[in-house]
Structures are given as C-alpha cells and as structure tokens.
Coordinates of C-alpha atoms (C1' of nucleotides) in Angstrom, one line a residue:
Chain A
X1 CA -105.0 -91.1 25.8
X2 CA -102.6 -89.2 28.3
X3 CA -103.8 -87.0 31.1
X4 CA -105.9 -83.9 29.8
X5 CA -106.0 -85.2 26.3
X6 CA -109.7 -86.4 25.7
X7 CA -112.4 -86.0 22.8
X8 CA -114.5 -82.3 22.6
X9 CA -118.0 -83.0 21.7
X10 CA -121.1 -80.4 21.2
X11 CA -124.5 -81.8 22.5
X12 CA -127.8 -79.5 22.0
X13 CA -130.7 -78.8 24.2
X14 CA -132.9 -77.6 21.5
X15 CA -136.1 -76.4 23.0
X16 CA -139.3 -74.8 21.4
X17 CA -143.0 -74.9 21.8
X18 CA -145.8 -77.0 19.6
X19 CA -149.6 -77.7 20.3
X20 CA -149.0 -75.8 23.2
X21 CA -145.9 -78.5 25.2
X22 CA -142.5 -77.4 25.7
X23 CA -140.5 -79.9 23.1
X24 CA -137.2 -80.9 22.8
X25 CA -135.4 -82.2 19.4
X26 CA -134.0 -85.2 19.8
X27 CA -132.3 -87.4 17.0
X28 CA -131.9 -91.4 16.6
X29 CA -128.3 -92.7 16.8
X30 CA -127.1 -94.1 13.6
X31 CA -124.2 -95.9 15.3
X32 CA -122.9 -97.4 18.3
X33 CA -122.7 -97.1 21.2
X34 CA -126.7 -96.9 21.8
X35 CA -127.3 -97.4 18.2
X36 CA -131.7 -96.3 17.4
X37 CA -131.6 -94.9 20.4
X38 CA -132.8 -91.2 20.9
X39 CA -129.7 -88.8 21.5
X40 CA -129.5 -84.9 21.6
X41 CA -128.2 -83.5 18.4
X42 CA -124.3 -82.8 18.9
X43 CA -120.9 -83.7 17.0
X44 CA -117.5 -83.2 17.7
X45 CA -115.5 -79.8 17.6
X46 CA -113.4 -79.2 14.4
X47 CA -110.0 -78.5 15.2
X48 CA -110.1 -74.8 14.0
X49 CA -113.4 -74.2 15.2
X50 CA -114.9 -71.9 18.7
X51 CA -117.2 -74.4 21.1
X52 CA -120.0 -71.3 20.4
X53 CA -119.6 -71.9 16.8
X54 CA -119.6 -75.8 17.2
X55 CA -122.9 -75.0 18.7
X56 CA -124.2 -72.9 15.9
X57 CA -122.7 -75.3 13.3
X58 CA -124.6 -78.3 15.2
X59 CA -128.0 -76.1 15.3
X60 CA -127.7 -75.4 11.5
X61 CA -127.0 -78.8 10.6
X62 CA -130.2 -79.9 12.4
X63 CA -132.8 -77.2 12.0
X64 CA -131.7 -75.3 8.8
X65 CA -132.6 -72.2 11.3
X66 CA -130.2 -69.3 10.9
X67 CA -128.5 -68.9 13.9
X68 CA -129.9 -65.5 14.4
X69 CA -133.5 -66.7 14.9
X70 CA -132.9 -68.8 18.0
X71 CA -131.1 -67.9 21.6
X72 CA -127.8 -70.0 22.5
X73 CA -126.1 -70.3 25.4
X74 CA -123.6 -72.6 27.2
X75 CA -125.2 -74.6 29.8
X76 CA -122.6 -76.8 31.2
X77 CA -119.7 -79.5 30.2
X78 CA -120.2 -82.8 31.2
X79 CA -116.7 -85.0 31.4
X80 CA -116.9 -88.2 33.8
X81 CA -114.8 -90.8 32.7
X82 CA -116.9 -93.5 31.8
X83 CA -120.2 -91.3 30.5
X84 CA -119.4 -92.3 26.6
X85 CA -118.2 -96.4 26.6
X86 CA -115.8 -95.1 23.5
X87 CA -113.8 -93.0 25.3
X88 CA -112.7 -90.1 27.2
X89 CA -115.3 -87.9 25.8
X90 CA -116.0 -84.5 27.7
X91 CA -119.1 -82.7 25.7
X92 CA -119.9 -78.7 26.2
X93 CA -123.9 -78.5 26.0
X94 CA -125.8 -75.7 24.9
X95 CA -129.1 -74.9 25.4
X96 CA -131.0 -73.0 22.7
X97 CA -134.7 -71.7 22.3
X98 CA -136.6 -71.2 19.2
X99 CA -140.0 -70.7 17.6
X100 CA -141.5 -73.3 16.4
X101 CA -139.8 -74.1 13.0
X102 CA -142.4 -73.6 9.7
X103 CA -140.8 -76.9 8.4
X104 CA -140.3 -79.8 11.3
X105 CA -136.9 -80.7 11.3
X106 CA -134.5 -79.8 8.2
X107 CA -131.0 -80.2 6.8
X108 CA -128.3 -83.0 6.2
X109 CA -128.5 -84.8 9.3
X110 CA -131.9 -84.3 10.4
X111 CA -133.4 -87.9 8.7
X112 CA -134.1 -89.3 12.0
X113 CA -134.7 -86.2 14.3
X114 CA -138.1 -85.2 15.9
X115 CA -139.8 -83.2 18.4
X116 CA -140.3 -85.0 21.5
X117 CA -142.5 -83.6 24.6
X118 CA -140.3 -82.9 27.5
X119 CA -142.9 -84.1 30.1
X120 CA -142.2 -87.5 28.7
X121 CA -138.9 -88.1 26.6
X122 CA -138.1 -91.5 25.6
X123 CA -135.2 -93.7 27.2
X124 CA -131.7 -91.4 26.0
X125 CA -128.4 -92.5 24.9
X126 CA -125.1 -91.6 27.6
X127 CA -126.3 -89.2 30.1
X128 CA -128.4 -87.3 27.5
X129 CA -131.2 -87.5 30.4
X130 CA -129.4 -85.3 32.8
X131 CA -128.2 -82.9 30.2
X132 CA -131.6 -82.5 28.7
X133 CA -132.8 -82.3 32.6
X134 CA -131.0 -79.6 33.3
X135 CA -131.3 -77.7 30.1
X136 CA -135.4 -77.9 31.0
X137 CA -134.3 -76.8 34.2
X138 CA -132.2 -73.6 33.1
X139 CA -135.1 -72.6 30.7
X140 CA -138.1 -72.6 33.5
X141 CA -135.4 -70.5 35.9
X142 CA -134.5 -68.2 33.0
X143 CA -137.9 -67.3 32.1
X144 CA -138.7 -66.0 35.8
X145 CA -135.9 -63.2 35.6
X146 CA -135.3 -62.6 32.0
X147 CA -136.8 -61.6 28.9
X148 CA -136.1 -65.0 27.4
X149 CA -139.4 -66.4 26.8
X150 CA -139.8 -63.6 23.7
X151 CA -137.2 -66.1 21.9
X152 CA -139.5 -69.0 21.7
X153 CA -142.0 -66.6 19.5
X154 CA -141.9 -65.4 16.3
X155 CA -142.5 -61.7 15.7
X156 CA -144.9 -59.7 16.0
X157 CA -146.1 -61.6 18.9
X158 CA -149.8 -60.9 21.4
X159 CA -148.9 -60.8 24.9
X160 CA -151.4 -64.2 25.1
X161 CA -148.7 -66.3 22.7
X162 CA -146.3 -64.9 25.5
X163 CA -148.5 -66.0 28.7
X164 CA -149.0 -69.2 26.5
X165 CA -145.1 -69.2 26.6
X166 CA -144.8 -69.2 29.9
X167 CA -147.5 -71.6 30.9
X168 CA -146.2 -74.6 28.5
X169 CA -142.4 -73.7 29.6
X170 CA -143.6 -74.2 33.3
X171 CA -146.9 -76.2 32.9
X172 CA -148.8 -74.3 35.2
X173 CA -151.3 -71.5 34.1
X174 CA -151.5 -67.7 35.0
X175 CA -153.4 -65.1 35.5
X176 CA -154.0 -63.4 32.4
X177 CA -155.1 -59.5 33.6
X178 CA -151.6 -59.7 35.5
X179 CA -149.9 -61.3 33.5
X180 CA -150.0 -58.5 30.8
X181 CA -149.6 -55.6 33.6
X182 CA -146.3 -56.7 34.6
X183 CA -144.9 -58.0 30.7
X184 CA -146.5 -54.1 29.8
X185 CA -144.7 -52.4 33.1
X186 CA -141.5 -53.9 32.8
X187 CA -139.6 -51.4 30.7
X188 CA -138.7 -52.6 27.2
X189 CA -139.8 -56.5 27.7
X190 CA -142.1 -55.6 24.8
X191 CA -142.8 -52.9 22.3
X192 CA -146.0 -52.2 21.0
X193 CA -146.3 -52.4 16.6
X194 CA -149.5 -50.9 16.4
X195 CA -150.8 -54.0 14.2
X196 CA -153.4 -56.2 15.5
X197 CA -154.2 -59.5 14.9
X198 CA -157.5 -61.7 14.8
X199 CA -158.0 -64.3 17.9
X200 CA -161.1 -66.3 18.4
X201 CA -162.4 -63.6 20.3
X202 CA -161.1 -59.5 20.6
X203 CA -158.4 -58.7 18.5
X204 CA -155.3 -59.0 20.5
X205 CA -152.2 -55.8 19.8
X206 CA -148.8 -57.4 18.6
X207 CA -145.5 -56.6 19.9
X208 CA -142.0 -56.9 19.1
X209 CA -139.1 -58.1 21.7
X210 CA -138.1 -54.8 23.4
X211 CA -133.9 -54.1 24.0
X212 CA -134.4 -55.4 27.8
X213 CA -132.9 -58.7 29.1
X214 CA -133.4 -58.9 32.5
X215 CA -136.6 -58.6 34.4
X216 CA -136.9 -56.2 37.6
X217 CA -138.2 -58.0 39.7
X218 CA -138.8 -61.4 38.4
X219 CA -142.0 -63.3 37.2
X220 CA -142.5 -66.2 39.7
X221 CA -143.6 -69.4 39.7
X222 CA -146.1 -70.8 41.7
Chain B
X1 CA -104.5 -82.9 16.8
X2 CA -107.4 -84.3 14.8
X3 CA -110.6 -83.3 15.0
X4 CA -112.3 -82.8 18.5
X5 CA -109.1 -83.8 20.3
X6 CA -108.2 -81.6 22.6
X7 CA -106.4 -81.0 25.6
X8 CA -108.6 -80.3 28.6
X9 CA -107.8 -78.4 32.0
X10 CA -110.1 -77.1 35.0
X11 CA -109.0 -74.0 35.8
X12 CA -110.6 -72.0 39.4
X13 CA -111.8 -68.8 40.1
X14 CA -111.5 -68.7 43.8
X15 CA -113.0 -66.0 46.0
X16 CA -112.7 -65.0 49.2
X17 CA -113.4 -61.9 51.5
X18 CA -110.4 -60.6 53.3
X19 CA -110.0 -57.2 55.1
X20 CA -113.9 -56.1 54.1
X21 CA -112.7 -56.8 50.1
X22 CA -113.3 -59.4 47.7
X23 CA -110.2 -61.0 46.8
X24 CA -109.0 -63.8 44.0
X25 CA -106.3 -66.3 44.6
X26 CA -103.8 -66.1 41.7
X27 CA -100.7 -68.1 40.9
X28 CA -97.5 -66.5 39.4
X29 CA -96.6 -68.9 36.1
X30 CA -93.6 -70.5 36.6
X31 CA -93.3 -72.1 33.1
X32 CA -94.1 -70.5 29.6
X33 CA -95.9 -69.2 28.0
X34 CA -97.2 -65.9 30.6
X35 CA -94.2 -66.9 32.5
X36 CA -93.9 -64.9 35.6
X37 CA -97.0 -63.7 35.0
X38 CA -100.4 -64.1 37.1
X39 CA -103.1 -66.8 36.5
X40 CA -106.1 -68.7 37.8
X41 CA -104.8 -71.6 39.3
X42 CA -105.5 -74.7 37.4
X43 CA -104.4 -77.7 35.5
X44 CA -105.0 -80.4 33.6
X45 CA -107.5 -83.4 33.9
X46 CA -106.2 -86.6 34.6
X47 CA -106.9 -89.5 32.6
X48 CA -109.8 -91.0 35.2
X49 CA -111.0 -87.9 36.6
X50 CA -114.2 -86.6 36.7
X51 CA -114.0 -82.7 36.3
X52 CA -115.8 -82.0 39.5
X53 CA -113.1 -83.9 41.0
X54 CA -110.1 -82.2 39.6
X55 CA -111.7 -79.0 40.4
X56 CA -111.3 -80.2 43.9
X57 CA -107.8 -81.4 43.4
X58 CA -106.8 -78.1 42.4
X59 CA -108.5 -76.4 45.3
X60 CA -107.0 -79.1 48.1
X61 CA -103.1 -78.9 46.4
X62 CA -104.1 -75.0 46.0
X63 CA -105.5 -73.7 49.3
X64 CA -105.2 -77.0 51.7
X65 CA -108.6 -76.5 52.3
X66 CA -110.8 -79.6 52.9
X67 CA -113.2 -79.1 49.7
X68 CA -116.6 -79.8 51.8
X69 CA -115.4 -75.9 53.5
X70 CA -116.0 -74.6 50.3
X71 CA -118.9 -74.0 47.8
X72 CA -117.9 -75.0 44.5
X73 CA -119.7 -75.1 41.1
X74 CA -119.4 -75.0 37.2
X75 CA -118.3 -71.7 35.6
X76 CA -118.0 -72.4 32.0
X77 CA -115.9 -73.5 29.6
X78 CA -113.4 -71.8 27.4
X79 CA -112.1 -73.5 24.1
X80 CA -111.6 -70.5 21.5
X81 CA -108.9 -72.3 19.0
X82 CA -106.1 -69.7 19.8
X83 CA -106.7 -69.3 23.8
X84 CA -103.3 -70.7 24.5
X85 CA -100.2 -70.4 22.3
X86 CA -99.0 -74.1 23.1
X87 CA -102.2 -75.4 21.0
X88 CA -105.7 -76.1 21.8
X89 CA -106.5 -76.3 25.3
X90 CA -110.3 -76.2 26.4
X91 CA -110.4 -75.1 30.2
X92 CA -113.7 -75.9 32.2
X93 CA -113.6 -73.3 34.8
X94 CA -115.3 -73.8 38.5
X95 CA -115.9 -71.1 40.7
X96 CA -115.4 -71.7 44.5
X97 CA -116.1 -69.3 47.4
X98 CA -114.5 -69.7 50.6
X99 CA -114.4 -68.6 54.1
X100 CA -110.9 -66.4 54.7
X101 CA -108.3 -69.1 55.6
X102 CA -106.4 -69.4 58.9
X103 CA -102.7 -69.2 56.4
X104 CA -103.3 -67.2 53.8
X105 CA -102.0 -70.0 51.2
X106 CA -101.1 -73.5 51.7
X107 CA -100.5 -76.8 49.4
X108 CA -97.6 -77.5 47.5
X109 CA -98.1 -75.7 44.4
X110 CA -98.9 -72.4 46.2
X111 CA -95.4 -71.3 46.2
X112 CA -96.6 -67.6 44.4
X113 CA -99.8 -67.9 44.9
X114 CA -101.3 -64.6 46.5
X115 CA -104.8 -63.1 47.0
X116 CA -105.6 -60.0 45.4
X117 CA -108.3 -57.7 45.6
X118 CA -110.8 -58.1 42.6
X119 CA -111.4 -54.5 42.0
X120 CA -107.6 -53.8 41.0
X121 CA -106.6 -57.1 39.6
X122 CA -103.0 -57.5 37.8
X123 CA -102.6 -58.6 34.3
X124 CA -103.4 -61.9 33.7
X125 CA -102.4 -64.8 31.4
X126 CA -104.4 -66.4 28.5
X127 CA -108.2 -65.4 29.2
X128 CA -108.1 -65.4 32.3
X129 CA -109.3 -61.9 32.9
X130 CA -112.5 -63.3 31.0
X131 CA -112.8 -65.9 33.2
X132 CA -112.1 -64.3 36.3
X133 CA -114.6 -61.3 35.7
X134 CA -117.1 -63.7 34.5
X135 CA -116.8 -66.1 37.8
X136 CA -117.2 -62.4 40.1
X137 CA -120.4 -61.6 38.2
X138 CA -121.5 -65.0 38.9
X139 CA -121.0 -64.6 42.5
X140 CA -122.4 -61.2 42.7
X141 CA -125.5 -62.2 40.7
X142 CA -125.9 -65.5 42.8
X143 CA -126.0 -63.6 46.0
X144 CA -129.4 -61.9 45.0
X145 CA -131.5 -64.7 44.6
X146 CA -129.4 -67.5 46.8
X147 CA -128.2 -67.9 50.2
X148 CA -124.2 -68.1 49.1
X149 CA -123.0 -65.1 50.6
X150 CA -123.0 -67.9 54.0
X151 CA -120.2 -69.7 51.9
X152 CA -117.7 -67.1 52.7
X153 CA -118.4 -67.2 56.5
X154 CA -117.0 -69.3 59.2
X155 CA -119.7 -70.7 61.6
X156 CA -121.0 -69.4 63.5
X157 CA -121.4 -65.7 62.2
X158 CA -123.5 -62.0 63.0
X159 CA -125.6 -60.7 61.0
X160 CA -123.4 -58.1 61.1
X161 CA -120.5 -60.4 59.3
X162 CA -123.1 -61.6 56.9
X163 CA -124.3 -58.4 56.1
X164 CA -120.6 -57.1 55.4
X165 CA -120.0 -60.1 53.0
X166 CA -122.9 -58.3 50.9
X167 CA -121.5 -55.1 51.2
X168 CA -117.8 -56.6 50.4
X169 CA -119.3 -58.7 46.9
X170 CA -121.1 -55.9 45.7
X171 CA -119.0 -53.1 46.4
X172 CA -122.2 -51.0 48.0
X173 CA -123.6 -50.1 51.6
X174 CA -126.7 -51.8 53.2
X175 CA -129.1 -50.9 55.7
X176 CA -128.5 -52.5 58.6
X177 CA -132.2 -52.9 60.0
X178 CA -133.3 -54.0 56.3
X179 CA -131.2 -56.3 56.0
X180 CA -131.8 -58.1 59.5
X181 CA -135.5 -58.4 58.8
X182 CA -134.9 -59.5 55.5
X183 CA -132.4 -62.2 56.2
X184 CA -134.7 -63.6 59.2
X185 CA -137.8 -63.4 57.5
X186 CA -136.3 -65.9 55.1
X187 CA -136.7 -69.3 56.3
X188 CA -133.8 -71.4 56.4
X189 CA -131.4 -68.9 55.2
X190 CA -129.9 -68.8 58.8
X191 CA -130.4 -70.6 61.8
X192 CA -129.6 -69.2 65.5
X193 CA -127.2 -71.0 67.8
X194 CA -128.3 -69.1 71.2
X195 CA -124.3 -68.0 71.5
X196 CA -123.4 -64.2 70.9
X197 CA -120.4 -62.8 70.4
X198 CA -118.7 -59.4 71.2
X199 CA -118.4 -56.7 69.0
X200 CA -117.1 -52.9 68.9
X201 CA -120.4 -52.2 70.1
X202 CA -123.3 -54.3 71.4
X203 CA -122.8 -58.5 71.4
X204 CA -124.4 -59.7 67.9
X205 CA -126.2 -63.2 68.2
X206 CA -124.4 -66.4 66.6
X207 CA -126.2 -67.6 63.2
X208 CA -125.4 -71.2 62.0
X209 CA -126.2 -71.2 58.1
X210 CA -129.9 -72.7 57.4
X211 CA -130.6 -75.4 54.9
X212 CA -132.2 -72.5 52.1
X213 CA -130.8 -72.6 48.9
X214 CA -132.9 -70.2 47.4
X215 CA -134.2 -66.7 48.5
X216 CA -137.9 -66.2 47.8
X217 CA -138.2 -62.9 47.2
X218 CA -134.4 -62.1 46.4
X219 CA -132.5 -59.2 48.1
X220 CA -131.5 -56.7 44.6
X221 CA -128.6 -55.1 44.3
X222 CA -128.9 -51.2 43.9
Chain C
dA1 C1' -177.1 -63.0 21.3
dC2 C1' -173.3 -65.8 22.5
dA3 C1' -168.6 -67.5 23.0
dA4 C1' -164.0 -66.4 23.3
dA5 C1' -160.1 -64.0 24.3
dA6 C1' -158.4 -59.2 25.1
dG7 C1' -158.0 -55.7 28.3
dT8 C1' -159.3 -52.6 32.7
dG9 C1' -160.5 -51.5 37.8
dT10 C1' -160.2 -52.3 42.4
dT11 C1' -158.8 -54.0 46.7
dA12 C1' -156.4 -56.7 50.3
dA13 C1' -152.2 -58.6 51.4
dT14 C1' -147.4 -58.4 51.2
dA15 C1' -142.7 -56.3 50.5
dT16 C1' -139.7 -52.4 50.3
dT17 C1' -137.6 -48.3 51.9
dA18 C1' -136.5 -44.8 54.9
dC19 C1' -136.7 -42.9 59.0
dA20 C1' -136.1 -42.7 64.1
dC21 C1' -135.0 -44.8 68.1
dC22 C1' -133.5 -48.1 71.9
dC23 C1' -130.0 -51.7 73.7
dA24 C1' -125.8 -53.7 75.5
dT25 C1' -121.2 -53.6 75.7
dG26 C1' -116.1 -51.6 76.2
dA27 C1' -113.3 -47.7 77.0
Chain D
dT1 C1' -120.9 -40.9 79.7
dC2 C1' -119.7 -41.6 75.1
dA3 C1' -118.8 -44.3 70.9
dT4 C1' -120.0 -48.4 68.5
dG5 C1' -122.4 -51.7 66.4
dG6 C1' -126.7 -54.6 67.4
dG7 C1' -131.4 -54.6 67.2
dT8 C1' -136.6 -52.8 67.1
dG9 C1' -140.8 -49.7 65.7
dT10 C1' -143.4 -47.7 62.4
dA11 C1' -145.3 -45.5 58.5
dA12 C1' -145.2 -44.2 53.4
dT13 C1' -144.8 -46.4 49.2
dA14 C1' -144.6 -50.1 45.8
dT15 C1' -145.7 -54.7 44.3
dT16 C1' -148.4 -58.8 44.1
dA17 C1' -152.5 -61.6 43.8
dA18 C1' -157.2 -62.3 43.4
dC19 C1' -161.6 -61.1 41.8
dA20 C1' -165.0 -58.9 39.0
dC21 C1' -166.0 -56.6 35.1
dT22 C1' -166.0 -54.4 30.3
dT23 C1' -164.6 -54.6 25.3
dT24 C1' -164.2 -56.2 20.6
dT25 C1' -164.4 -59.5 17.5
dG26 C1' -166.4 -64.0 14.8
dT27 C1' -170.3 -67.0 14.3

DNA sequence: ACAAAAGTGTTAATATTACACCCATGA
DNA sequence: TCATGGGTGTAATATTAACACTTTTGT
C-alpha cells in the first residue's frame, strides 16, 4: 500500500458486570492470523459507513443489544506498523458499557463469544491486551467524575446495585451510608421512582438515571 | 476504495499561550480543496510509521521544536465518509501543548502558518473547527485534574506564570493566594529551584515542574 | 428473634473560599 | 513613597471519612 493508505478496522471494549466482576466480551478468531485465539469483537469499516456507526454496527452484530441500551465512546486508534502481521491495519476502538444482557451473547457472529473476567483475561490476539487495558482503564477513571456507572444498570435501579457498580468496576468496597449521601446530593445523578423493591433485608427505593453527566466533585478512589 | 481502505492522516491541534491568550497554530492550504483557506496542520501517514510518530513529524517539520519540549497525546479520530471532498480520509488527531517559541514559526512547511487566538478563530477547512474545539476542551478539562498547565511553561517558571497559564486556558481570573497554597500543597506538581526572578513587583521564586501527573484533589474551573 | 441490607446522625479531619494584610523590589 | 506583583494569616464554610446506630423487610 502507498503512504496513508492502510486498512480501517473497529475493535470493541465491551464491558458489563456479572456475579458481581467487571467482564469483558471477548470472541474466538475463526481465522488467521491468531486463529482460536480470544480477540475483541471488531470488523472493518464499510466504505460508506461513520467509525461511530461501525461501532454500533459491530456492537449489534455481537450483542443483539440496541444501541440505545449501552454507552459508546471512542477510546483511542491504534496504527503501528507491524501490530496486525496482514497488513497496515490501523483500528479505532470503542469502549462501551452495558447491563448485563438477559440472553449471554446473541446475533450472527456471536458463536464463539463469551464473557471473560477482566481480572484475568486469557492470552489475546494483536495488541488486544493493551486495548482492552486501557478500555478497563478509561472505565475505572470515568466512573470517579461522571455519571457513567448508571449505564452498566438496567432501570429502575437501588442505589446498592449502583455501589455494587462501583465496587466491581474498581474492586475495592465502599462505604455504603456515604456512598448514597453523595449519589443522593449530587444534583440529577439519580431520580427517585417512588417504587421499591424487595432485598434480602429492607426494601431498597429505585431510581432512574437523572439528566446529569458529570459529577461535582468526583467520587474517589482509594 | 473497497471496504475498510482508507486513506489515513494525523492531523495536530497545537496550543500555545502567547500575549496572556491561548492561541492555535494554523496553516493556510496551499493546494485544493479549502485552498487558501486555514487548517490544522497535518498530513498523511507514511507507509512504516507509527501514528505517534507522524504526529511528531508533523510537529518537528511544523514548529522546529524538538518533540520531547512538548506534551503530546491522542485526540481522536475523525472518519465521517464525506469529511473531505477528495474521498475518504480518516484523520487521527493529537493534541500538543507547548511552551511559546523563541520564532514564532519555523520548519519548512510553515510558510503560512500563523498562531491565532482560540477565542476568535478563522474559518476553517474540512472539520477542523470540530477538531480544533474539541482538542481546547480537552486541554481546558485536563488542566483540572492534571498538572499540564506546566507543559506550556519554559523552566524555570513563578507561580505567577503558572497561575496566568490557568487564567489564559480558561478564559477566567484566579486568586492569587489560593492558588499558591493549592499548587504547593500538591506534591510533585512543582519543584523549587532556590533561584527567583524579578517581576513588576516583588522577585517570584523559580519552580522546576514536579514529577505529578495527577492532581489529587483537582483545582475546578468556575 | 434474627439476619440482612437500607437508611440516618454525628463528629473529626480536611479542603475551599474570601478576606485582610505584609514583603521586596523598581521607579 | 508609591505601584506592583509575590507571598502569608486566618476564619467561615463546605466536603469527606469514619463510626455508630435505627429501620424495614423475610425467615
């Protein structure tokens, strides 16, 4: 290929939260280069086709989730020359959050994808490792100063699945009584339904995501 | 072009502080299409070159500064199908903040390339506005919860000349005493050399840049 | 009655903000 | 001696963090 002519891929951090871990969807390679082993969902750009909607496209195609449901964003585009042994191949990745799925893993290319617990990912094709690295990384950071951590829930929601949120995203535990003083002071993080729901102990209240994004000040880690 | 071949070029958002303002460098277009109109600098990547490394390309031939004088990290990337009228170009786009340089321009393709203020920008080619506002909001929003504002100082530096930087990036006034204590009560954000300078007004002490990344808690905007 | 999780009260430590004021220099 | 930043003191207010405690449900 000449200069600045090289192959657009899409590659997906696809993040949610089971039994409590912070997963990520990974899918076995069905051909070389690194053929059976785990890679991040991803594909190549069509010709008349926006990298965000690549991204949605990909996410479709492996979760059957509507796009709506989950939060994407761009997390970075990864281009050294010899990172894919086919080629020139400079990939945008996305990072996306969303509740845990009522069905695993569906639609056409999904055969051989499957939740894998971030805290210890199998061996990964290219330099899937890094990418998924820093999509962890951008999803712990994000959670301390925005409102992100509502998009790994379902609604209605208890501020507990929230804390629970937090603690599996960062793997450390917090206080609950401050926890839900600072979620319930921070102007429209939540907003109260009125429902309740049944917990193995008090009924917790449910909420809703509130219209706020960022978080003034932040939630810190330990 | 078939599917997922694409051209690919790094284009930078380069920002400085001149005369108390925040300023981008832009380059006149000498070729169509946008010809003779003003643009990021940029260009494409060569065939064995990683993208960090034709960002700093562009900034060396651009600015003749040595690229260790300058912070410089990944934007985003741009690939909508119709960007650019000669076909479809993805850009990665780096942002780079730099110290006000002794010639205002140097490098061999910085015939008509000229600093101008970010808060009255011209019109610019392509998407470049996008890019260009979303590379300031970048810098503005790393500034709260990072110790970059030291990437657009010379060493050593006041307090004084940090505290303007702020003031400069975020088109608002500081306190003065505030922002002292806050900056020193920070570990490692800067270090002092033992050297003052002289001012208008009373000598300021000398401040190397500390080896903080990170403020903990962060200074907020207004 | 007990376990479990939700939810409240209180306090000490820390951080922010807004003042007022002093200091060291050049003109 | 005045103007000009640099630099310090201090007190009111907000935020955080840690701890103990009460509430409401299911079993």
């Amino acid at each position: 290929m000449p200069d600045g002519v090289f192959a657009v891929t899409v590659d997906l951090v696809l993040l949610t939260i089971r039994a409590g871990e912070l997963m990520i969807l990974l899918v076995r390679r069905g051909v070389p280069p690194y053929r059976g082993r785990w890679a991040l969902p991803g594909g190549f750009v069509k010709v008349e086709e926006d990298l965000p909607a690549a991204a949605v496209r990909e996410l479709t195609e492996e979760t059957g989730v509507a796009s709506t449901a989950a939060h994407l964003e761009q997390l970075g585009t990864y281009g050294a020359p010899r990172r894919d042994p086919r080629g020139r191949v400079v990939t945008v990745a996305y990072l996306a959050l969303l509740p845990d799925l009522p069905r695993p893993v569906a639609g056409t290319d999904a055969a051989a994808a499957a939740w894998h617990p971030v805290a210890s990912p199998p061996r990964l094709a290219l330099d899937h490792a890094r990418i998924a690295a820093d999509g962890i990384e951008r999803a712990r950071a994000k959670l301390e100063y925005t409102t992100l951590a509502t998009a790994f829930l379902d609604e209605p929601f208890t501020l507990g699945d929230l804390r629970r949120v937090y603690e599996a995203v960062w793997a450390e535990s917090l206080h609950e009584g401050n926890f839900r003083r600072k979620v319930l002071s921070t102007p429209g993080f939540v907003e109260p339904t009125g429902q309740s729901a049944r917990t193995d102990g008090r009924p917790a209240a449910l909420y809703r995501r509130g219209g706020a994004l960022r978080l003034h000040p932040a939630i810190l880690r330990g």
